[in-house]
mmCIF file of C-alpha atoms and ligand atoms in Angstrom:
data_model
loop_
_atom_site.group_PDB
_atom_site.id
_atom_site.type_symbol
_atom_site.label_atom_id
_atom_site.label_comp_id
_atom_site.label_asym_id
_atom_site.label_seq_id
_atom_site.Cartn_x
_atom_site.Cartn_y
_atom_site.Cartn_z
ATOM 1 C CA MET A 1 -28.304 68.553 -155.701
ATOM 2 C CA THR A 2 -26.658 66.521 -152.847
ATOM 3 C CA ALA A 3 -24.851 67.709 -149.820
ATOM 4 C CA ASN A 4 -21.606 66.827 -151.594
ATOM 5 C CA ASN A 5 -22.592 69.137 -154.387
ATOM 6 C CA ASP A 6 -23.125 71.859 -151.887
ATOM 7 C CA ASN A 7 -19.775 71.192 -150.524
ATOM 8 C CA THR A 8 -17.884 72.046 -153.719
ATOM 9 C CA THR A 9 -19.483 75.572 -153.910
ATOM 10 C CA TRP A 10 -19.064 76.304 -150.189
ATOM 11 C CA SER A 11 -15.664 77.660 -149.929
ATOM 12 C CA GLY A 12 -15.557 80.228 -147.127
ATOM 13 C CA ARG A 13 -17.123 81.865 -144.182
ATOM 14 C CA SER A 14 -16.769 85.126 -142.297
ATOM 15 C CA VAL A 15 -18.236 86.324 -138.986
ATOM 16 C CA THR A 16 -18.055 89.765 -137.383
ATOM 17 C CA CYS A 17 -18.741 90.445 -133.675
ATOM 18 C CA THR A 18 -18.309 93.333 -131.182
ATOM 19 C CA ALA A 19 -17.542 93.080 -127.623
ATOM 20 C CA PRO A 20 -17.556 95.510 -124.706
ATOM 21 C CA ILE A 21 -14.974 96.613 -122.288
ATOM 22 C CA ASN A 22 -15.820 95.703 -118.632
ATOM 23 C CA ILE A 23 -14.830 97.589 -115.489
ATOM 24 C CA ALA A 24 -14.332 95.542 -112.323
ATOM 25 C CA VAL A 25 -16.005 96.749 -109.032
ATOM 26 C CA ILE A 26 -14.425 93.787 -107.295
ATOM 27 C CA LYS A 27 -10.810 93.459 -108.754
ATOM 28 C CA TYR A 28 -8.975 90.431 -110.151
ATOM 29 C CA TRP A 29 -5.293 90.805 -109.139
ATOM 30 C CA GLY A 30 -3.337 87.734 -109.112
ATOM 31 C CA LYS A 31 -3.211 84.152 -110.674
ATOM 32 C CA ARG A 32 -2.918 80.816 -108.983
ATOM 33 C CA ASP A 33 -2.168 79.202 -112.448
ATOM 34 C CA GLU A 34 -0.415 81.230 -115.086
ATOM 35 C CA GLN A 35 -1.100 78.807 -117.937
ATOM 36 C CA LEU A 36 -4.732 78.306 -117.588
ATOM 37 C CA ILE A 37 -5.034 81.930 -116.130
ATOM 38 C CA LEU A 38 -6.946 80.895 -112.950
ATOM 39 C CA PRO A 39 -7.337 83.663 -110.483
ATOM 40 C CA THR A 40 -6.514 83.993 -106.735
ATOM 41 C CA ASN A 41 -9.967 85.510 -106.111
ATOM 42 C CA SER A 42 -13.442 85.907 -107.717
ATOM 43 C CA SER A 43 -14.049 89.301 -109.189
ATOM 44 C CA LEU A 44 -17.125 91.253 -110.536
ATOM 45 C CA SER A 45 -17.680 93.807 -113.188
ATOM 46 C CA ALA A 46 -20.057 95.429 -115.385
ATOM 47 C CA SER A 47 -19.814 95.373 -119.213
ATOM 48 C CA LEU A 48 -20.119 98.923 -120.649
ATOM 49 C CA ASP A 49 -22.169 99.893 -123.614
ATOM 50 C CA GLN A 50 -20.651 99.525 -127.034
ATOM 51 C CA ASP A 51 -21.267 103.165 -128.499
ATOM 52 C CA HIS A 52 -17.593 104.118 -128.237
ATOM 53 C CA LEU A 53 -15.713 101.595 -126.267
ATOM 54 C CA LYS A 54 -15.540 98.280 -127.936
ATOM 55 C CA SER A 55 -13.554 95.700 -129.931
ATOM 56 C CA THR A 56 -14.688 94.611 -133.330
ATOM 57 C CA THR A 57 -13.346 91.262 -134.830
ATOM 58 C CA THR A 58 -13.843 89.671 -138.133
ATOM 59 C CA ALA A 59 -12.742 86.113 -138.507
ATOM 60 C CA SER A 60 -12.778 84.263 -141.907
ATOM 61 C CA ILE A 61 -11.955 80.853 -142.993
ATOM 62 C CA SER A 62 -11.424 79.903 -146.614
ATOM 63 C CA LYS A 63 -9.989 77.000 -148.634
ATOM 64 C CA GLU A 64 -7.817 79.665 -150.337
ATOM 65 C CA PHE A 65 -5.918 80.834 -147.270
ATOM 66 C CA LYS A 66 -2.548 79.434 -146.933
ATOM 67 C CA ARG A 67 -1.813 79.978 -143.198
ATOM 68 C CA ASP A 68 -3.499 81.577 -140.065
ATOM 69 C CA ARG A 69 -2.866 85.285 -139.870
ATOM 70 C CA LEU A 70 -3.882 88.121 -137.493
ATOM 71 C CA TRP A 71 -4.144 91.847 -137.802
ATOM 72 C CA LEU A 72 -4.607 94.237 -134.752
ATOM 73 C CA ASN A 73 -5.688 97.710 -135.418
ATOM 74 C CA GLY A 74 -4.748 97.395 -139.028
ATOM 75 C CA LYS A 75 -1.112 96.046 -138.444
ATOM 76 C CA GLU A 76 -0.289 92.417 -138.970
ATOM 77 C CA GLU A 77 0.859 90.703 -135.671
ATOM 78 C CA SER A 78 2.298 87.167 -135.150
ATOM 79 C CA ILE A 79 -0.527 84.763 -134.547
ATOM 80 C CA GLU A 80 1.999 82.651 -132.702
ATOM 81 C CA ASN A 81 1.402 84.770 -129.562
ATOM 82 C CA PRO A 82 0.931 82.047 -126.880
ATOM 83 C CA ARG A 83 -2.445 83.514 -125.564
ATOM 84 C CA ILE A 84 -3.901 83.653 -129.061
ATOM 85 C CA GLN A 85 -2.827 80.141 -129.642
ATOM 86 C CA ASN A 86 -4.335 79.055 -126.232
ATOM 87 C CA CYS A 87 -7.692 80.341 -127.512
ATOM 88 C CA LEU A 88 -7.460 79.118 -131.109
ATOM 89 C CA ILE A 89 -6.334 75.607 -130.191
ATOM 90 C CA GLU A 90 -9.120 75.281 -127.649
ATOM 91 C CA ILE A 91 -11.750 76.544 -130.090
ATOM 92 C CA ARG A 92 -10.689 74.129 -132.645
ATOM 93 C CA ARG A 93 -10.615 71.298 -130.215
ATOM 94 C CA ARG A 94 -14.204 71.922 -129.217
ATOM 95 C CA ALA A 95 -15.136 72.348 -132.919
ATOM 96 C CA ARG A 96 -13.635 68.920 -133.812
ATOM 97 C CA LYS A 97 -15.418 67.354 -130.757
ATOM 98 C CA ARG A 98 -18.797 68.303 -132.191
ATOM 99 C CA LYS A 99 -19.869 65.592 -134.557
ATOM 100 C CA HIS A 100 -20.524 67.178 -137.979
ATOM 101 C CA ASN A 101 -22.963 65.056 -140.039
ATOM 102 C CA ASP A 102 -22.190 67.583 -142.826
ATOM 103 C CA ASP A 103 -18.793 66.807 -144.220
ATOM 104 C CA SER A 104 -18.494 70.263 -145.589
ATOM 105 C CA LYS A 105 -18.210 71.685 -142.079
ATOM 106 C CA SER A 106 -15.684 69.009 -140.953
ATOM 107 C CA GLU A 107 -13.451 69.943 -143.909
ATOM 108 C CA MET A 108 -13.552 73.574 -142.883
ATOM 109 C CA LEU A 109 -11.817 72.823 -139.588
ATOM 110 C CA ASN A 110 -8.691 72.239 -141.730
ATOM 111 C CA TRP A 111 -8.831 75.634 -143.427
ATOM 112 C CA SER A 112 -6.686 78.581 -142.223
ATOM 113 C CA VAL A 113 -8.133 81.444 -140.478
ATOM 114 C CA HIS A 114 -7.727 85.192 -141.000
ATOM 115 C CA ILE A 115 -8.608 87.367 -137.942
ATOM 116 C CA CYS A 116 -8.884 91.279 -138.116
ATOM 117 C CA SER A 117 -9.476 92.984 -134.657
ATOM 118 C CA GLU A 118 -9.579 96.499 -133.705
ATOM 119 C CA ASN A 119 -10.328 98.797 -130.724
ATOM 120 C CA ASN A 120 -11.917 102.173 -130.899
ATOM 121 C CA PHE A 121 -10.112 103.337 -127.744
ATOM 122 C CA PRO A 122 -6.499 103.648 -126.567
ATOM 123 C CA THR A 123 -4.915 100.227 -126.179
ATOM 124 C CA ALA A 124 -3.070 99.262 -123.120
ATOM 125 C CA ALA A 125 -3.922 102.506 -121.200
ATOM 126 C CA GLY A 126 -5.638 100.699 -118.299
ATOM 127 C CA LEU A 127 -8.906 100.577 -120.211
ATOM 128 C CA ALA A 128 -9.336 96.725 -120.286
ATOM 129 C CA SER A 129 -8.466 96.534 -123.994
ATOM 130 C CA SER A 130 -7.313 92.935 -123.685
ATOM 131 C CA ALA A 131 -10.652 92.067 -121.980
ATOM 132 C CA ALA A 132 -12.682 93.312 -124.916
ATOM 133 C CA GLY A 133 -10.143 92.082 -127.422
ATOM 134 C CA TYR A 134 -10.110 88.441 -126.303
ATOM 135 C CA ALA A 135 -13.719 88.134 -125.492
ATOM 136 C CA CYS A 136 -14.450 89.326 -128.982
ATOM 137 C CA LEU A 137 -11.916 87.014 -130.590
ATOM 138 C CA VAL A 138 -13.098 84.037 -128.696
ATOM 139 C CA TYR A 139 -16.773 84.829 -129.321
ATOM 140 C CA THR A 140 -16.259 85.467 -133.043
ATOM 141 C CA LEU A 141 -14.474 82.148 -133.446
ATOM 142 C CA SER A 142 -17.002 80.371 -131.537
ATOM 143 C CA LYS A 143 -19.646 81.591 -134.124
ATOM 144 C CA LEU A 144 -17.370 80.806 -137.010
ATOM 145 C CA TYR A 145 -16.964 77.235 -135.870
ATOM 146 C CA ASP A 146 -20.541 76.825 -134.619
ATOM 147 C CA ILE A 147 -19.523 76.169 -130.952
ATOM 148 C CA ASN A 148 -22.531 76.261 -128.563
ATOM 149 C CA GLY A 149 -22.567 76.773 -124.837
ATOM 150 C CA ASP A 150 -20.334 78.977 -122.437
ATOM 151 C CA VAL A 151 -17.077 80.115 -123.959
ATOM 152 C CA SER A 152 -15.947 82.401 -120.990
ATOM 153 C CA ASP A 153 -13.397 79.737 -119.987
ATOM 154 C CA ILE A 154 -11.746 80.015 -123.412
ATOM 155 C CA ALA A 155 -11.744 83.836 -123.280
ATOM 156 C CA ARG A 156 -10.190 83.554 -119.711
ATOM 157 C CA ARG A 157 -7.142 81.719 -121.390
ATOM 158 C CA GLY A 158 -6.515 84.815 -123.524
ATOM 159 C CA SER A 159 -6.756 87.412 -120.671
ATOM 160 C CA GLY A 160 -8.314 86.722 -117.210
ATOM 161 C CA SER A 161 -10.634 89.604 -117.303
ATOM 162 C CA ALA A 162 -11.864 88.935 -120.747
ATOM 163 C CA CYS A 163 -14.076 86.041 -119.567
ATOM 164 C CA ARG A 164 -16.298 88.812 -118.017
ATOM 165 C CA SER A 165 -16.825 90.545 -121.226
ATOM 166 C CA ILE A 166 -18.464 87.563 -122.833
ATOM 167 C CA TYR A 167 -21.613 88.709 -121.142
ATOM 168 C CA GLY A 168 -23.436 91.958 -120.673
ATOM 169 C CA GLY A 169 -24.712 93.606 -117.320
ATOM 170 C CA PHE A 170 -23.123 92.697 -114.033
ATOM 171 C CA VAL A 171 -20.880 89.593 -114.447
ATOM 172 C CA GLN A 172 -18.838 87.631 -111.823
ATOM 173 C CA TRP A 173 -15.898 85.448 -112.605
ATOM 174 C CA THR A 174 -15.831 82.752 -109.970
ATOM 175 C CA VAL A 175 -12.483 81.787 -108.651
ATOM 176 C CA GLY A 176 -13.468 78.018 -108.970
ATOM 177 C CA GLU A 177 -11.658 75.014 -107.232
ATOM 178 C CA LYS A 178 -11.017 72.626 -110.055
ATOM 179 C CA LYS A 179 -7.455 72.302 -111.237
ATOM 180 C CA ASN A 180 -8.339 72.212 -114.870
ATOM 181 C CA GLY A 181 -10.314 75.644 -114.375
ATOM 182 C CA SER A 182 -13.574 74.211 -115.665
ATOM 183 C CA ASP A 183 -15.417 76.062 -112.814
ATOM 184 C CA SER A 184 -13.534 79.252 -113.143
ATOM 185 C CA ILE A 185 -16.023 80.857 -115.479
ATOM 186 C CA ALA A 186 -18.112 84.013 -115.931
ATOM 187 C CA LYS A 187 -21.717 84.110 -114.827
ATOM 188 C CA VAL A 188 -24.275 86.846 -115.061
ATOM 189 C CA VAL A 189 -25.210 88.506 -111.704
ATOM 190 C CA ALA A 190 -27.847 90.879 -113.100
ATOM 191 C CA ASP A 191 -28.786 91.489 -116.689
ATOM 192 C CA VAL A 192 -28.233 94.683 -118.685
ATOM 193 C CA ASP A 193 -31.891 95.916 -117.898
ATOM 194 C CA HIS A 194 -31.553 95.317 -114.164
ATOM 195 C CA TRP A 195 -30.202 98.728 -113.020
ATOM 196 C CA PRO A 196 -30.943 101.118 -115.906
ATOM 197 C CA GLU A 197 -30.083 104.165 -113.799
ATOM 198 C CA MET A 198 -26.441 103.165 -113.596
ATOM 199 C CA ARG A 199 -23.943 105.261 -115.466
ATOM 200 C CA VAL A 200 -20.281 105.005 -115.999
ATOM 201 C CA LEU A 201 -17.958 108.004 -116.493
ATOM 202 C CA VAL A 202 -14.517 107.166 -117.939
ATOM 203 C CA LEU A 203 -12.148 109.914 -117.186
ATOM 204 C CA VAL A 204 -9.169 109.426 -119.451
ATOM 205 C CA VAL A 205 -6.107 110.941 -117.613
ATOM 206 C CA SER A 206 -3.573 109.363 -119.897
ATOM 207 C CA ASP A 207 -3.737 107.280 -123.022
ATOM 208 C CA GLN A 208 -0.033 106.113 -122.790
ATOM 209 C CA LYS A 209 0.766 102.588 -122.462
ATOM 210 C CA LYS A 210 1.041 101.528 -118.856
ATOM 211 C CA HIS A 211 4.596 101.140 -117.427
ATOM 212 C CA THR A 212 3.929 97.663 -115.794
ATOM 213 C CA SER A 213 1.493 95.295 -117.541
ATOM 214 C CA SER A 214 -1.220 93.687 -115.456
ATOM 215 C CA THR A 215 0.327 90.374 -116.112
ATOM 216 C CA ASN A 216 3.650 91.329 -114.868
ATOM 217 C CA GLY A 217 2.381 93.369 -112.025
ATOM 218 C CA MET A 218 0.029 90.806 -110.654
ATOM 219 C CA ARG A 219 2.811 88.094 -111.001
ATOM 220 C CA ASN A 220 5.078 90.238 -108.787
ATOM 221 C CA SER A 221 2.274 90.786 -106.241
ATOM 222 C CA VAL A 222 1.650 87.122 -106.082
ATOM 223 C CA ASN A 223 5.323 86.513 -105.473
ATOM 224 C CA THR A 224 5.866 89.134 -102.929
ATOM 225 C CA SER A 225 2.716 90.656 -101.258
ATOM 226 C CA ASP A 226 1.420 88.978 -98.128
ATOM 227 C CA PHE A 227 -1.468 91.408 -98.271
ATOM 228 C CA LEU A 228 -2.537 89.732 -101.625
ATOM 229 C CA ARG A 229 -3.064 86.486 -99.807
ATOM 230 C CA TYR A 230 -4.842 88.160 -96.975
ATOM 231 C CA ARG A 231 -7.221 89.871 -99.460
ATOM 232 C CA ALA A 232 -7.883 86.591 -101.494
ATOM 233 C CA GLU A 233 -8.699 84.615 -98.312
ATOM 234 C CA HIS A 234 -10.170 87.008 -95.860
ATOM 235 C CA VAL A 235 -11.757 89.882 -97.731
ATOM 236 C CA VAL A 236 -12.944 88.935 -101.300
ATOM 237 C CA PRO A 237 -15.185 86.043 -100.449
ATOM 238 C CA SER A 238 -17.426 87.973 -98.179
ATOM 239 C CA ARG A 239 -17.118 91.184 -100.236
ATOM 240 C CA MET A 240 -18.298 89.348 -103.333
ATOM 241 C CA GLU A 241 -21.532 88.186 -101.414
ATOM 242 C CA GLU A 242 -22.178 91.686 -100.214
ATOM 243 C CA MET A 243 -21.654 93.166 -103.736
ATOM 244 C CA ILE A 244 -23.973 90.801 -105.305
ATOM 245 C CA LYS A 245 -26.566 91.515 -102.728
ATOM 246 C CA ALA A 246 -26.164 95.382 -103.265
ATOM 247 C CA ILE A 247 -26.545 94.963 -106.967
ATOM 248 C CA GLU A 248 -29.531 92.636 -106.622
ATOM 249 C CA GLU A 249 -31.237 95.220 -104.093
ATOM 250 C CA LYS A 250 -29.923 98.228 -106.190
ATOM 251 C CA ASP A 251 -28.436 99.554 -102.953
ATOM 252 C CA TYR A 252 -26.195 102.280 -104.448
ATOM 253 C CA GLN A 253 -24.724 103.280 -101.057
ATOM 254 C CA LYS A 254 -23.411 99.784 -100.539
ATOM 255 C CA PHE A 255 -22.365 99.410 -103.980
ATOM 256 C CA ALA A 256 -20.340 102.508 -104.083
ATOM 257 C CA GLU A 257 -18.726 102.062 -100.815
ATOM 258 C CA LEU A 258 -17.620 98.492 -101.839
ATOM 259 C CA THR A 259 -16.497 99.639 -105.221
ATOM 260 C CA ILE A 260 -14.203 102.403 -103.610
ATOM 261 C CA LYS A 261 -12.818 100.127 -101.100
ATOM 262 C CA ASP A 262 -11.965 97.403 -103.458
ATOM 263 C CA SER A 263 -10.230 99.612 -105.986
ATOM 264 C CA ASN A 264 -8.145 100.955 -103.197
ATOM 265 C CA GLN A 265 -7.424 97.635 -101.716
ATOM 266 C CA MET A 266 -6.136 96.411 -105.246
ATOM 267 C CA HIS A 267 -3.822 99.463 -105.430
ATOM 268 C CA ALA A 268 -2.699 98.842 -101.836
ATOM 269 C CA VAL A 269 -1.641 95.321 -102.814
ATOM 270 C CA CYS A 270 0.295 96.950 -105.569
ATOM 271 C CA LEU A 271 2.127 99.109 -103.109
ATOM 272 C CA ASP A 272 2.726 96.067 -100.860
ATOM 273 C CA THR A 273 4.470 94.426 -103.842
ATOM 274 C CA TYR A 274 8.193 94.555 -103.844
ATOM 275 C CA PRO A 275 9.329 96.467 -105.675
ATOM 276 C CA PRO A 276 6.108 98.539 -105.358
ATOM 277 C CA ILE A 277 4.035 99.303 -108.238
ATOM 278 C CA SER A 278 2.078 102.573 -108.564
ATOM 279 C CA TYR A 279 -0.508 102.901 -111.358
ATOM 280 C CA MET A 280 -2.005 106.159 -110.240
ATOM 281 C CA ASN A 281 -0.547 109.657 -110.950
ATOM 282 C CA ASP A 282 -1.210 112.977 -109.150
ATOM 283 C CA THR A 283 -4.344 113.655 -111.279
ATOM 284 C CA SER A 284 -5.797 110.242 -110.184
ATOM 285 C CA ARG A 285 -5.236 111.090 -106.692
ATOM 286 C CA LYS A 286 -6.856 114.605 -107.080
ATOM 287 C CA ILE A 287 -9.893 112.834 -108.526
ATOM 288 C CA ILE A 288 -10.051 110.667 -105.543
ATOM 289 C CA ASN A 289 -9.814 113.575 -103.126
ATOM 290 C CA MET A 290 -12.395 115.589 -105.145
ATOM 291 C CA ILE A 291 -14.927 112.668 -104.955
ATOM 292 C CA HIS A 292 -14.464 112.035 -101.252
ATOM 293 C CA ALA A 293 -15.006 115.795 -100.591
ATOM 294 C CA PHE A 294 -18.103 115.883 -102.919
ATOM 295 C CA ASN A 295 -19.691 112.846 -101.317
ATOM 296 C CA LYS A 296 -18.994 114.259 -97.795
ATOM 297 C CA TYR A 297 -20.630 117.545 -98.689
ATOM 298 C CA GLN A 298 -23.655 115.753 -100.220
ATOM 299 C CA GLY A 299 -24.111 113.769 -97.050
ATOM 300 C CA GLU A 300 -24.097 110.455 -98.841
ATOM 301 C CA LEU A 301 -22.276 108.505 -101.732
ATOM 302 C CA LYS A 302 -23.353 110.197 -104.960
ATOM 303 C CA VAL A 303 -20.405 108.861 -107.068
ATOM 304 C CA ALA A 304 -17.846 105.972 -106.690
ATOM 305 C CA TYR A 305 -14.400 105.664 -108.343
ATOM 306 C CA THR A 306 -12.518 102.716 -109.448
ATOM 307 C CA TYR A 307 -8.932 102.445 -110.996
ATOM 308 C CA ASP A 308 -7.564 99.495 -113.008
ATOM 309 C CA ALA A 309 -3.809 99.038 -113.828
ATOM 310 C CA GLY A 310 -3.436 102.736 -115.031
ATOM 311 C CA PRO A 311 -4.029 106.232 -113.970
ATOM 312 C CA ASN A 312 -7.626 106.544 -115.672
ATOM 313 C CA ALA A 313 -10.543 106.889 -113.366
ATOM 314 C CA VAL A 314 -13.906 105.163 -113.924
ATOM 315 C CA LEU A 315 -16.689 106.513 -112.039
ATOM 316 C CA TYR A 316 -19.953 104.705 -111.198
ATOM 317 C CA LEU A 317 -23.029 106.773 -110.466
ATOM 318 C CA LEU A 318 -26.740 107.074 -110.967
ATOM 319 C CA ASP A 319 -27.845 109.155 -113.999
ATOM 320 C CA GLU A 320 -29.607 111.824 -111.865
ATOM 321 C CA HIS A 321 -26.137 112.813 -110.464
ATOM 322 C CA VAL A 322 -24.476 112.911 -113.939
ATOM 323 C CA PRO A 323 -24.917 116.611 -114.441
ATOM 324 C CA ASP A 324 -23.616 117.544 -111.083
ATOM 325 C CA VAL A 325 -20.588 115.372 -111.162
ATOM 326 C CA VAL A 326 -19.661 116.392 -114.912
ATOM 327 C CA SER A 327 -19.926 120.188 -113.718
ATOM 328 C CA LEU A 328 -17.576 119.194 -110.752
ATOM 329 C CA ILE A 329 -15.154 117.514 -112.960
ATOM 330 C CA ASN A 330 -15.191 120.459 -115.528
ATOM 331 C CA TYR A 331 -14.719 123.008 -112.589
ATOM 332 C CA TYR A 332 -11.714 121.211 -111.063
ATOM 333 C CA PHE A 333 -10.171 119.767 -114.467
ATOM 334 C CA PRO A 334 -11.090 122.381 -117.057
ATOM 335 C CA PRO A 335 -11.268 120.891 -120.534
ATOM 336 C CA CYS A 336 -7.795 120.227 -122.116
ATOM 337 C CA ASP A 337 -6.211 120.310 -118.671
ATOM 338 C CA ASN A 338 -5.258 117.128 -116.790
ATOM 339 C CA ILE A 339 -8.177 115.057 -118.088
ATOM 340 C CA ARG A 340 -7.962 114.376 -121.686
ATOM 341 C CA GLU A 341 -11.447 113.060 -122.397
ATOM 342 C CA THR A 342 -14.515 112.145 -120.624
ATOM 343 C CA PHE A 343 -16.841 109.455 -121.905
ATOM 344 C CA ILE A 344 -20.387 109.046 -120.413
ATOM 345 C CA ARG A 345 -21.421 105.539 -120.879
ATOM 346 C CA GLY A 346 -24.336 103.259 -119.562
ATOM 347 C CA LEU A 347 -24.310 99.613 -119.096
ATOM 348 C CA LYS A 348 -26.527 98.741 -121.946
ATOM 349 C CA VAL A 349 -24.584 96.192 -123.905
ATOM 350 C CA ASP A 350 -24.866 92.984 -125.808
ATOM 351 C CA PHE A 351 -23.168 91.184 -128.501
ATOM 352 C CA LYS A 352 -24.168 92.017 -132.043
ATOM 353 C CA THR A 353 -23.343 89.197 -134.371
ATOM 354 C CA ASP A 354 -23.451 89.421 -138.174
ATOM 355 C CA ILE A 355 -22.895 86.166 -139.872
ATOM 356 C CA SER A 356 -22.394 85.909 -143.563
ATOM 357 C CA GLN A 357 -21.290 83.002 -145.589
HETATM 358 C C1 DP6 B 1 -6.584 95.441 -112.941
HETATM 359 O O1 DP6 B 1 -7.151 90.464 -117.444
HETATM 360 O O2 DP6 B 1 -5.522 92.373 -118.113
HETATM 361 O O3 DP6 B 1 -8.187 95.366 -114.769
HETATM 362 O O4 DP6 B 1 -5.126 87.915 -117.039
HETATM 363 O O5 DP6 B 1 -2.780 88.751 -117.108
HETATM 364 O O6 DP6 B 1 -4.303 89.262 -118.973
HETATM 365 P P1 DP6 B 1 -4.105 88.940 -117.562
HETATM 366 O O7 DP6 B 1 -4.748 90.336 -116.814
HETATM 367 P P2 DP6 B 1 -5.887 91.210 -117.156
HETATM 368 O O8 DP6 B 1 -6.022 91.836 -115.698
HETATM 369 C C2 DP6 B 1 -6.700 93.049 -115.519
HETATM 370 C C3 DP6 B 1 -6.979 93.254 -114.025
HETATM 371 C C4 DP6 B 1 -7.602 94.510 -113.593
HETATM 372 C C5 DP6 B 1 -8.673 94.316 -112.639
HETATM 373 C C6 DP6 B 1 -9.930 93.691 -113.179
HETATM 374 O O9 DP6 B 1 -10.375 93.819 -114.281
HETATM 375 O O10 DP6 B 1 -10.466 92.858 -112.417
#
């Protein structure tokens, strides 16, 4: 049998991957290039474990498919979405660039693709669903088309924060200097086993869709907030260095202080935006007050909070303090009251790939 004979029986391929959500401790808020999704400042996050908060994507190519199609959470959506197209076009361009000696693989580049993606957590509730979704899409397609090397810059074109979900552990997204964005990529700061005591509590205050998307919110901030420019130039560069050092040295006090300050600064930029954007609600603010009171009573920082573009709180803490903090939350927010759900998650994470032809 020759390679050509193999080719006639080889008519499809399917890949399934899962990807984690990530929660930033130094926030991305602002783009300097909307098309390539290049940020105004570097950012840093941890990828959470995938027991309950993850995206799963299956991508298939087949001779039999008539056109590209996409399903999100069981519902067919337009694959013409510009951000999906940004990713798909770049993936196919890189796949074509690779010299395939095997003609069967070159041929498959002309076949249509079907993509099914789902999240197992509330979409668009400020839980970084787009980050996990685009990271998973790009990673799955890269496996489908045998693309090697870093693909975080492709995930970035889907949703900025998605580039950080390509890797597990603590991950930075460097602001970069090049116009084409080739140096605005994700890099691992510390791998998943570095700080095994670190835990994350996700307090779901609301699972409603957020009123102002991150994309629109940060665009308005870039256009109207002087504080955003100040933050990007004068705060984040040194804060990134301090945060990386705190993680490397497992200095929880420093880590927690920087995490709290950076979340508050991002939300201060939102308030400095005109008209102002307010993502937190009364419950979010009560959680903040509760945590500061608890830390003060303890005489040191035992728990840090951070908020993305929504009212849900994410707490970073060491595992020895989880029981006390969970009791505190249950006392102030009895089950079924303001906080709808509490997830306790660690940082253990990595991609699981399952390739079948
Ligand atoms: C508040 O990555 O959702 O979560 O690039 O426009 O898709 P786009 O925005 P997105 O921004 C999320 C920002 C954030 C902070 C962060 O994750 O760093």
